[in-house]
Coordinates of C-alpha atoms in Angstrom, one line a residue:
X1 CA 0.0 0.0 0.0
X2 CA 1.0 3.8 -1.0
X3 CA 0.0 6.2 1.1
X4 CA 0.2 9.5 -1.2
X5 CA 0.0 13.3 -0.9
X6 CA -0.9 13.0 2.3
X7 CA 0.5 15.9 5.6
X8 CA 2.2 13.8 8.1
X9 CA 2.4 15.0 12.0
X10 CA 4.0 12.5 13.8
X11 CA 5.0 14.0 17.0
X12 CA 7.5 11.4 18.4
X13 CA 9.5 12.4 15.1
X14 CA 8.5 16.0 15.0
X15 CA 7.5 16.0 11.9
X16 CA 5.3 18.1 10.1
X17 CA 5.1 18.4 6.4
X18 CA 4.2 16.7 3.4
X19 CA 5.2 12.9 3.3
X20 CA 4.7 9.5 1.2
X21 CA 4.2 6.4 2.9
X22 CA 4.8 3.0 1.7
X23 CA 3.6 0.0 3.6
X24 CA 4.2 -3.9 3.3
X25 CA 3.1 -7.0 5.7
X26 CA 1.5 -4.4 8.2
X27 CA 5.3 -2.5 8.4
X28 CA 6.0 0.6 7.4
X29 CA 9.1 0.6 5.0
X30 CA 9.6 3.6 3.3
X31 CA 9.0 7.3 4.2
X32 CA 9.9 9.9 1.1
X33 CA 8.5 13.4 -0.1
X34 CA 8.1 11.8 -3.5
X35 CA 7.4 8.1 -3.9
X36 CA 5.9 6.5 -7.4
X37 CA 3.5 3.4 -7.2
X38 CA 4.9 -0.4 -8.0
X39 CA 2.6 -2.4 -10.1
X40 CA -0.5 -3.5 -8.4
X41 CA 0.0 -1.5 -5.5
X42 CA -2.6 -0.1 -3.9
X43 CA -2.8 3.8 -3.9
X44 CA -4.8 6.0 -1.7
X45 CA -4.3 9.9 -2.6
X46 CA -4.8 11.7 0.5
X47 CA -4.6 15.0 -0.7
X48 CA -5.9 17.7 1.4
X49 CA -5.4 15.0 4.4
X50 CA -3.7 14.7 7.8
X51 CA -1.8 11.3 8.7
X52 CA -1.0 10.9 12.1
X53 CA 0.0 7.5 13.8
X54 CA -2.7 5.6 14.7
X55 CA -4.4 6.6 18.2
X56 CA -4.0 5.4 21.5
X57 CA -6.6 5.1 24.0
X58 CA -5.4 4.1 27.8
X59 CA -8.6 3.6 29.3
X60 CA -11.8 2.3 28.1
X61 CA -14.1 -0.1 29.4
X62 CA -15.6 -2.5 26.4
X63 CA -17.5 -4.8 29.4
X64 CA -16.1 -8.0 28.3
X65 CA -16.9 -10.5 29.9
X66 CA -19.9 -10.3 32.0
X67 CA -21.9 -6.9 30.8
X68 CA -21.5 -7.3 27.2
X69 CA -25.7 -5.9 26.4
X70 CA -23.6 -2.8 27.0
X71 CA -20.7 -3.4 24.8
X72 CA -18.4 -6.3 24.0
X73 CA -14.7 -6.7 22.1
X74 CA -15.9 -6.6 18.5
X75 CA -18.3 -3.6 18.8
X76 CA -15.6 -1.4 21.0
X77 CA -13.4 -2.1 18.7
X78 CA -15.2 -0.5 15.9
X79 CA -16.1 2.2 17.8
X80 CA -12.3 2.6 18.4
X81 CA -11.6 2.1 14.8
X82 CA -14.6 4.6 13.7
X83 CA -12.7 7.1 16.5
X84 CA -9.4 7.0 14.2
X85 CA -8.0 4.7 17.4
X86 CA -5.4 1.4 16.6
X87 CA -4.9 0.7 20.0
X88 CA -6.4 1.1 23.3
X89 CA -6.0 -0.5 26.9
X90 CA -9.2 -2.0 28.3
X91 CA -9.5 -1.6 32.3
X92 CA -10.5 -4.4 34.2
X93 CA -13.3 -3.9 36.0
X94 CA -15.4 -6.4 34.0
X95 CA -17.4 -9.5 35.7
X96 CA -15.4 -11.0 36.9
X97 CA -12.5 -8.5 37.5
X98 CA -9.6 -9.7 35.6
X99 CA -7.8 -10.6 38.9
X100 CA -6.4 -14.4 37.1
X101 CA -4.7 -15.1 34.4
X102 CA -7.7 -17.4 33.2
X103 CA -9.8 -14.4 32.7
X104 CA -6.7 -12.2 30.8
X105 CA -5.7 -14.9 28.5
X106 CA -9.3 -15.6 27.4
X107 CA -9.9 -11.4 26.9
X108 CA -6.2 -11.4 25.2
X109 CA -7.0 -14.7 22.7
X110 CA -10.1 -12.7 21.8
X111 CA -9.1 -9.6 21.0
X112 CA -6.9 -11.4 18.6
X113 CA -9.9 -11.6 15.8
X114 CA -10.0 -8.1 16.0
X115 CA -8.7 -5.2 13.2
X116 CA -7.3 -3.4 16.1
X117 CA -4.7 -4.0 18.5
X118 CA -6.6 -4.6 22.1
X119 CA -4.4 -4.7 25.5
X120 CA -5.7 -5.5 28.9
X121 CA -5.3 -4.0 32.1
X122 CA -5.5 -6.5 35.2
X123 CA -6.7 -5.1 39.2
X124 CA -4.6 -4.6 41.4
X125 CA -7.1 -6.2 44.1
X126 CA -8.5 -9.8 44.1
X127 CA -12.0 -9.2 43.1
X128 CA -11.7 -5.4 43.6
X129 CA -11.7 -5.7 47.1
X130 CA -8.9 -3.1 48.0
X131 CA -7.9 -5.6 50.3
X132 CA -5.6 -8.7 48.8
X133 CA -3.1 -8.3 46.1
X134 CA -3.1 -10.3 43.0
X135 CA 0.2 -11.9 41.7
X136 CA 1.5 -9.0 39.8
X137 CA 4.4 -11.2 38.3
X138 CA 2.2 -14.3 36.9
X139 CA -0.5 -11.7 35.3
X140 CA 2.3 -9.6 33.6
X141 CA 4.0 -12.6 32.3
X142 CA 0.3 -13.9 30.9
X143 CA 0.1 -10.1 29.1
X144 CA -1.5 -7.5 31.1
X145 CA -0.1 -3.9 30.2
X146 CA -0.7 -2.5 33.4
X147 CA -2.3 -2.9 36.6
X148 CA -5.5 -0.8 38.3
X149 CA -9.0 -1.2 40.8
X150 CA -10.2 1.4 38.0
X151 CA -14.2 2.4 39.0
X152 CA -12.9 1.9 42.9
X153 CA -10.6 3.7 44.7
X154 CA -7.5 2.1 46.5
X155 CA -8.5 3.4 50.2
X156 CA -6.1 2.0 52.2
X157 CA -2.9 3.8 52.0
X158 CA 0.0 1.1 52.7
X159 CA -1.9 -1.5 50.5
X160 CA -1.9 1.4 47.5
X161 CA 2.0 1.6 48.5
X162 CA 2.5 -2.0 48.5
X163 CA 1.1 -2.0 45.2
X164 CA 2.8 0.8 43.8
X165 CA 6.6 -0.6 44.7
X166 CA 5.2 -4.4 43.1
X167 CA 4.2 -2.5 39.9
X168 CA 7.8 -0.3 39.8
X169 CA 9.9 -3.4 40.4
X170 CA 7.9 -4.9 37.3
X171 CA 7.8 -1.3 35.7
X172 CA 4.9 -1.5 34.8
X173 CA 2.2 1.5 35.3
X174 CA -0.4 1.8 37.5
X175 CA -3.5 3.8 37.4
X176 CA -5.7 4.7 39.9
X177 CA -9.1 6.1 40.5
X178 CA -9.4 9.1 43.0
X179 CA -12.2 9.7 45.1
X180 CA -12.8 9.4 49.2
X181 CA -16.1 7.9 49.2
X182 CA -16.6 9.4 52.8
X183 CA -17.0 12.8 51.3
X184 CA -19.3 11.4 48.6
X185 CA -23.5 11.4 48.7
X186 CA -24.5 10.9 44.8
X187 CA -21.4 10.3 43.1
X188 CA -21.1 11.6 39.1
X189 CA -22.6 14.9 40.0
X190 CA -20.5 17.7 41.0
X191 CA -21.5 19.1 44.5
X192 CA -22.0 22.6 43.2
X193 CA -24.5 25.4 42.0
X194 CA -25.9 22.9 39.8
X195 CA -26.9 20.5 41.9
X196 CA -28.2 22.3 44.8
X197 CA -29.9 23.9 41.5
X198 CA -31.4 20.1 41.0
X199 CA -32.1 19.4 44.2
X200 CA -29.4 17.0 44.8
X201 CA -26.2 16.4 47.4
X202 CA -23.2 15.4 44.7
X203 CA -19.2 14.8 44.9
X204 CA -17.0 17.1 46.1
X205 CA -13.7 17.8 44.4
X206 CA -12.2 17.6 48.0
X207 CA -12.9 13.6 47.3
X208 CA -10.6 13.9 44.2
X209 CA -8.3 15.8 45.7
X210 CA -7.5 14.0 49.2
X211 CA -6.6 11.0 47.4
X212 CA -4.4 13.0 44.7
X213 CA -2.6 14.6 47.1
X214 CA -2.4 10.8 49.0
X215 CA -1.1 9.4 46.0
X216 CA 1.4 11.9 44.8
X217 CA 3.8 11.7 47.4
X218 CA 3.0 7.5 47.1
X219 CA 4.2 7.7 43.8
X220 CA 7.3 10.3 44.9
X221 CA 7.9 7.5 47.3
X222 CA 7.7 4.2 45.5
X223 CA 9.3 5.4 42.1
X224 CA 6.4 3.6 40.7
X225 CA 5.1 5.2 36.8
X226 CA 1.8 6.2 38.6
X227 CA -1.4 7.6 36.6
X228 CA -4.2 9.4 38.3
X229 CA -7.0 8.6 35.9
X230 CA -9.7 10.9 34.1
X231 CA -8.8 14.2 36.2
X232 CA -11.2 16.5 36.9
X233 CA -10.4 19.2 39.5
X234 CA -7.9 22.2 39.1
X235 CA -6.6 21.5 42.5
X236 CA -6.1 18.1 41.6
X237 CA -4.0 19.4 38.7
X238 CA -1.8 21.7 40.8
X239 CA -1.0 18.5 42.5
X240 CA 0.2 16.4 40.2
X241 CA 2.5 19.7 39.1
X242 CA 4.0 19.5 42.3
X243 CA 4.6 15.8 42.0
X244 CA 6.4 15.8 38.7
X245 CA 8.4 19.0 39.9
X246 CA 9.9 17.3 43.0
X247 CA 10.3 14.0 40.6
X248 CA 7.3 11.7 40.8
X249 CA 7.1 9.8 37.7
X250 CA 3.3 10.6 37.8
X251 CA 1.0 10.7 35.0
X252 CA -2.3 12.2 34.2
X253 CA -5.4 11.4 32.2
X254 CA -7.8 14.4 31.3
X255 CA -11.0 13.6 28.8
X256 CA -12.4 15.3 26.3
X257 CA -15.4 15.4 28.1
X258 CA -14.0 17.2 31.5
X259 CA -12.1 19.4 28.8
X260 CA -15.4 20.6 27.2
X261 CA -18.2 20.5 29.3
X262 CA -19.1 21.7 32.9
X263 CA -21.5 20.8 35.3
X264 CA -23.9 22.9 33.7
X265 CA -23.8 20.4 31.2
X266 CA -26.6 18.3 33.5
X267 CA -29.4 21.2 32.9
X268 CA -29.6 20.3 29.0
X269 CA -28.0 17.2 29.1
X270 CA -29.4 15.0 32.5
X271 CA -28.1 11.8 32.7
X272 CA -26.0 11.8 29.6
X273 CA -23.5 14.3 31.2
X274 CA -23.4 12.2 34.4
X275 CA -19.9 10.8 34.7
X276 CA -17.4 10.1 37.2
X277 CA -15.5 11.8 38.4
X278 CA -18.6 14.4 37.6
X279 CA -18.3 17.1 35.4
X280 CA -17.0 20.4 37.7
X281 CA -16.8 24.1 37.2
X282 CA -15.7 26.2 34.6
X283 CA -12.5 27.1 36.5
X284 CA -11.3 23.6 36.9
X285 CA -12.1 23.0 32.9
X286 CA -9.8 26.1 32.3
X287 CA -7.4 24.7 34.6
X288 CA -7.7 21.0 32.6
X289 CA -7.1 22.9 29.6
X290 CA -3.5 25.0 31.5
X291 CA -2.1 21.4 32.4
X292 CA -2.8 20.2 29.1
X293 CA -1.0 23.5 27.6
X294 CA 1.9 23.1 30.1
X295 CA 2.7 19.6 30.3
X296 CA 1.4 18.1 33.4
X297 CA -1.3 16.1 31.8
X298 CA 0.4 13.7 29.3
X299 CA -2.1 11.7 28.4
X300 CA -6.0 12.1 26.7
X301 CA -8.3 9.0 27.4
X302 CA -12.2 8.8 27.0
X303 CA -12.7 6.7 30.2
X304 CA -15.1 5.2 27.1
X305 CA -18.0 4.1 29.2
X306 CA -20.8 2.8 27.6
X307 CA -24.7 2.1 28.9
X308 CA -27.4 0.6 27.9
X309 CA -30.5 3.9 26.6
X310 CA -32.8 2.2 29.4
X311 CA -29.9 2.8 32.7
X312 CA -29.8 6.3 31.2
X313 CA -33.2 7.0 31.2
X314 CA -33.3 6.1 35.2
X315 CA -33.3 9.5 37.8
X316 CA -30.3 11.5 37.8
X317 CA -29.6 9.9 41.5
X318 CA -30.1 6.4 40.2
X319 CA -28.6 6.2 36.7
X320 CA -25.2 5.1 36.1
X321 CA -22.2 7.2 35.7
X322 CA -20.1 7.4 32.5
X323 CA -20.7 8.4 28.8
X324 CA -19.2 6.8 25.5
X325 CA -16.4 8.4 23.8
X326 CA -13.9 7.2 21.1
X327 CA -15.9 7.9 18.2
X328 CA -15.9 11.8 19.1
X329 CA -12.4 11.8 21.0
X330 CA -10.3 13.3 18.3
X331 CA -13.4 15.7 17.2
X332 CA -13.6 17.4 20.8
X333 CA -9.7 17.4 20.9
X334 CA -9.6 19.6 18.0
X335 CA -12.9 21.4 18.5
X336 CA -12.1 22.5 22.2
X337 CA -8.7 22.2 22.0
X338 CA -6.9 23.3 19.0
X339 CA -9.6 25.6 17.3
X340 CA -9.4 27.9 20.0
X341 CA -5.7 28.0 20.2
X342 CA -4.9 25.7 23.6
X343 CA -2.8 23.1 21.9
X344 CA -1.6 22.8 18.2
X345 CA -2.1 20.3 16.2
X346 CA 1.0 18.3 17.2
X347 CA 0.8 19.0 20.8
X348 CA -2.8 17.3 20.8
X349 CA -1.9 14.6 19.0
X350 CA 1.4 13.8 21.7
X351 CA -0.9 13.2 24.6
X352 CA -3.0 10.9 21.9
X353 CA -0.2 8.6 20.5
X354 CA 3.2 8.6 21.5
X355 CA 2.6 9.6 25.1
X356 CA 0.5 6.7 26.0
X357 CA 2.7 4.7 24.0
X358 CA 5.5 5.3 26.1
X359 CA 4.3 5.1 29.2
X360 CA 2.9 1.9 28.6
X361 CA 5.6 0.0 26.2
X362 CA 3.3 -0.5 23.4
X363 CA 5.0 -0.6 19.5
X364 CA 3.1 2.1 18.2
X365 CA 2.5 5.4 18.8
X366 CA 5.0 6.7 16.0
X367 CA 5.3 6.7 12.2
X368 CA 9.1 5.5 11.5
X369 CA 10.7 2.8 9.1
X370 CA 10.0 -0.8 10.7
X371 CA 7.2 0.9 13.2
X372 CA 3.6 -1.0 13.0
X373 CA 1.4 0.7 9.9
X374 CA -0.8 2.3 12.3
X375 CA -2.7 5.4 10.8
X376 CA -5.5 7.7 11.4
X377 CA -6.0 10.3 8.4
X378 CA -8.4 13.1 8.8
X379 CA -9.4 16.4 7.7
X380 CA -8.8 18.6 10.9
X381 CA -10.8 21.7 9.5
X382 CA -13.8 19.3 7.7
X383 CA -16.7 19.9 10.3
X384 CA -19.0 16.5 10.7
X385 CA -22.1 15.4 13.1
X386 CA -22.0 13.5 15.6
X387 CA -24.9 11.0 14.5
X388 CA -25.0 7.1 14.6
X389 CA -22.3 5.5 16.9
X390 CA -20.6 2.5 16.2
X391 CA -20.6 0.7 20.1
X392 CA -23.8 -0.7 21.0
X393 CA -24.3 2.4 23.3
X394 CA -25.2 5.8 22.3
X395 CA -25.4 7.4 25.8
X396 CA -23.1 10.9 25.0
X397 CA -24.1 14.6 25.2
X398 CA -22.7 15.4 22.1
X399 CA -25.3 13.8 20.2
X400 CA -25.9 16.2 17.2
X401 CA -22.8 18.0 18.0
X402 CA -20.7 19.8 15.1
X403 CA -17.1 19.5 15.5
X404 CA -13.9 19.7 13.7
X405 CA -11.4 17.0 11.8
X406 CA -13.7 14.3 10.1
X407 CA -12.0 11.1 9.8
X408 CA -11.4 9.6 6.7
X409 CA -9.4 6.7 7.2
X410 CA -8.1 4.5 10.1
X411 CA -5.5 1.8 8.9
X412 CA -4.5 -0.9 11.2
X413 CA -1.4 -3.3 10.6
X414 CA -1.3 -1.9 6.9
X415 CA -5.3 -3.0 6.5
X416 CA -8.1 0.0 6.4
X417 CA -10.4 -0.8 9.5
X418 CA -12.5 2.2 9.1
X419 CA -13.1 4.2 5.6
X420 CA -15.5 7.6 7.1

């Protein structure tokens, strides 16, 4: 395959300017301003196009096994595909909890008949108890990328340090969910003028926070490569500065949706812009947005979190938290992001492929000779709907939503898996 005409931004590379791409066997072997076709080779002019590596995605829930009415393997991964994503790093909070290495080598062997490539996360907790640790070393060896109680926080301090050292002697990372539960009466609202507008006692950033804080100097501590996933809080930001600047290898998730929305989002919106953490105020987007800008969050992940339309349509206080979200990641990312001059292009698409990449040891993330020929190709000022979704779920606010950088293409291991 010939990938012509096309404007490549790779930012592990830093590159930036118009580039051929020739592929064979799922390998990328030859990267040229100029490069002719060889007989019976297929051709795809991407002129007026953007060719990035394929992205990355280090936490989304496909509910496989045990809640697959919500989603399974094969339909997340063509909601990841549709999303312009080639890789992304399930959590493992299914039923059961991938706490053996039964449970992770059936996932792994099934993710194999998939276009995409699909890694697996196993808990840190037996069961997601918080209580006994699982065998770190036997799970690693049987493939897990990374270890985390994701959905539950880690309450006991020593245990979360126990953990933390077992995961930096394997170095491996390890991602954690923040909240105190003691502070929290509804969780995925934000305790806030909005909901003492709806009549209802929400979540606290103090809950993020505490544990943040907690788990900052844990990570300063252990050496561990520690991630404090989906942030949401601009104190909780400011934290994690800290950390890095006194030399925690700590990492941070932000999503598009804490990004662009705010709690107001709940007035229009109801249980579609229910998530947790929830949605918070306007200065703690802005503040998202600063981290993104400066560096202390490295990584964007869409905490994709699908529901089935009748768990939605349950009370705000009784519905479950969490919204879909690799099929508009990208979109938001340049819509709320680059358009209004936050990040460039390259910048957003470093916290999308090759920081995630890194962190987690994975072969893409990068568009080199002999790198995996992992693509998504878009048009990043071609406006597009967001309309029918690829997962089984549907529950997002940005239904109807116009945003920026349509996908045209995503190509996995040299194949096309989606064609927009």
């Amino acid at each position: 395959m010939l990938l012509k005409n096309g404007h490549l931004i790779d930012p592990a590379a830093k590159i930036n300017e118009p580039m051929d791409i020739r592929v064979e066997n799922g390998t990328i072997i030859e990267l040229e301003k100029e490069l002719s076709a060889k007989n019976n080779e297929e051709v795809l002019n991407l002129s007026g196009l953007t060719v990035a590596p394929g992205l990355i995605d280090t936490h989304v829930h496909f509910r496989d096994p045990g809640l697959t009415y919500k989603e399974d393997i094969h339909t997340g991964s063509l909601a990841a595909a549709k999303g312009g994503f080639t890789s992304v790093i399930c959590m493992a909070n299914t039923k059961p909890a991938v706490d053996s290495v039964d449970t992770l080598k059936d996932i792994l062997n099934r993710a194999k008949g998939e276009k995409i490539h699909i890694y697996q996360t196993a808990s840190v907790s037996y069961g997601l108890g918080g209580k006994e640790m699982n065998d770190f070393s036997n799970l690693a060896n049987a493939g897990a990328c990374g270890f985390t109680d994701d959905g539950i926080p880690l309450l006991d301090a020593t245990f979360c340090y126990e953990a933390m050292c077992k995961a930096a002697e394997l170095h491996m990372p390890i991602s954690l969910h923040e909240e105190d539960k003691a502070f929290i009466t509804n969780n995925g609202i934000n305790a806030g003028e909005t909901s003492a507008r709806l009549g209802v006692v929400g979540s606290p950033a103090i809950a993020e926070e505490v544990m943040v804080a907690r788990d900052c100097m844990l990570a300063l501590q252990s050496g561990a490569a520690v991630v404090i996933q989906h942030i949401s809080s601009g104190n909780s930001v400011e934290l994690v500065r800290t950390a890095k600047k006194l030399g925690a290898d700590i990492h941070a998730e932000a999503t598009p949706h804490h990004f662009t929305l705010t709690e107001e989002a709940l007035l229009e919106h109801g249980t579609l812009a229910k998530m947790n953490p929830p949605l918070r105020t306007e200065k703690d987007r802005q503040e998202i947005i600063q981290g993104l800008k400066d560096g202390t969050i490295d990584l964007i992940a869409t905490d994709h979190a699908p529901h089935s339309v009748e768990e939605k349509a349950k009370p705000l206080t009784e519905a479950p938290s969490g919204i879909t979200g690799l099929e508009t990641s990208l979109g938001l990312g340049i819509t709320s992001l680059v358009k209004p001059g936050y990040l460039t292009l390259m910048e957003l698409l470093e916290k999308m492929t090759c920081n995630p990449a890194t962190l987690y040891h994975l072969p893409g993330g990068s568009i080199k000779i002999h790198a995996p020929a992992d693509f998504v190709i878009f048009a990043p000022n071609e406006k597009w709907t967001v309309t029918d979704f690829a997962s089984k779920a549907s529950n997002s606010p940005f239904k109807g939503t116009e945003l920026y950088g349509k996908i045209h293409y995503t190509i996995c291991d040299g194949k096309v898996v989606y064609r927009g």
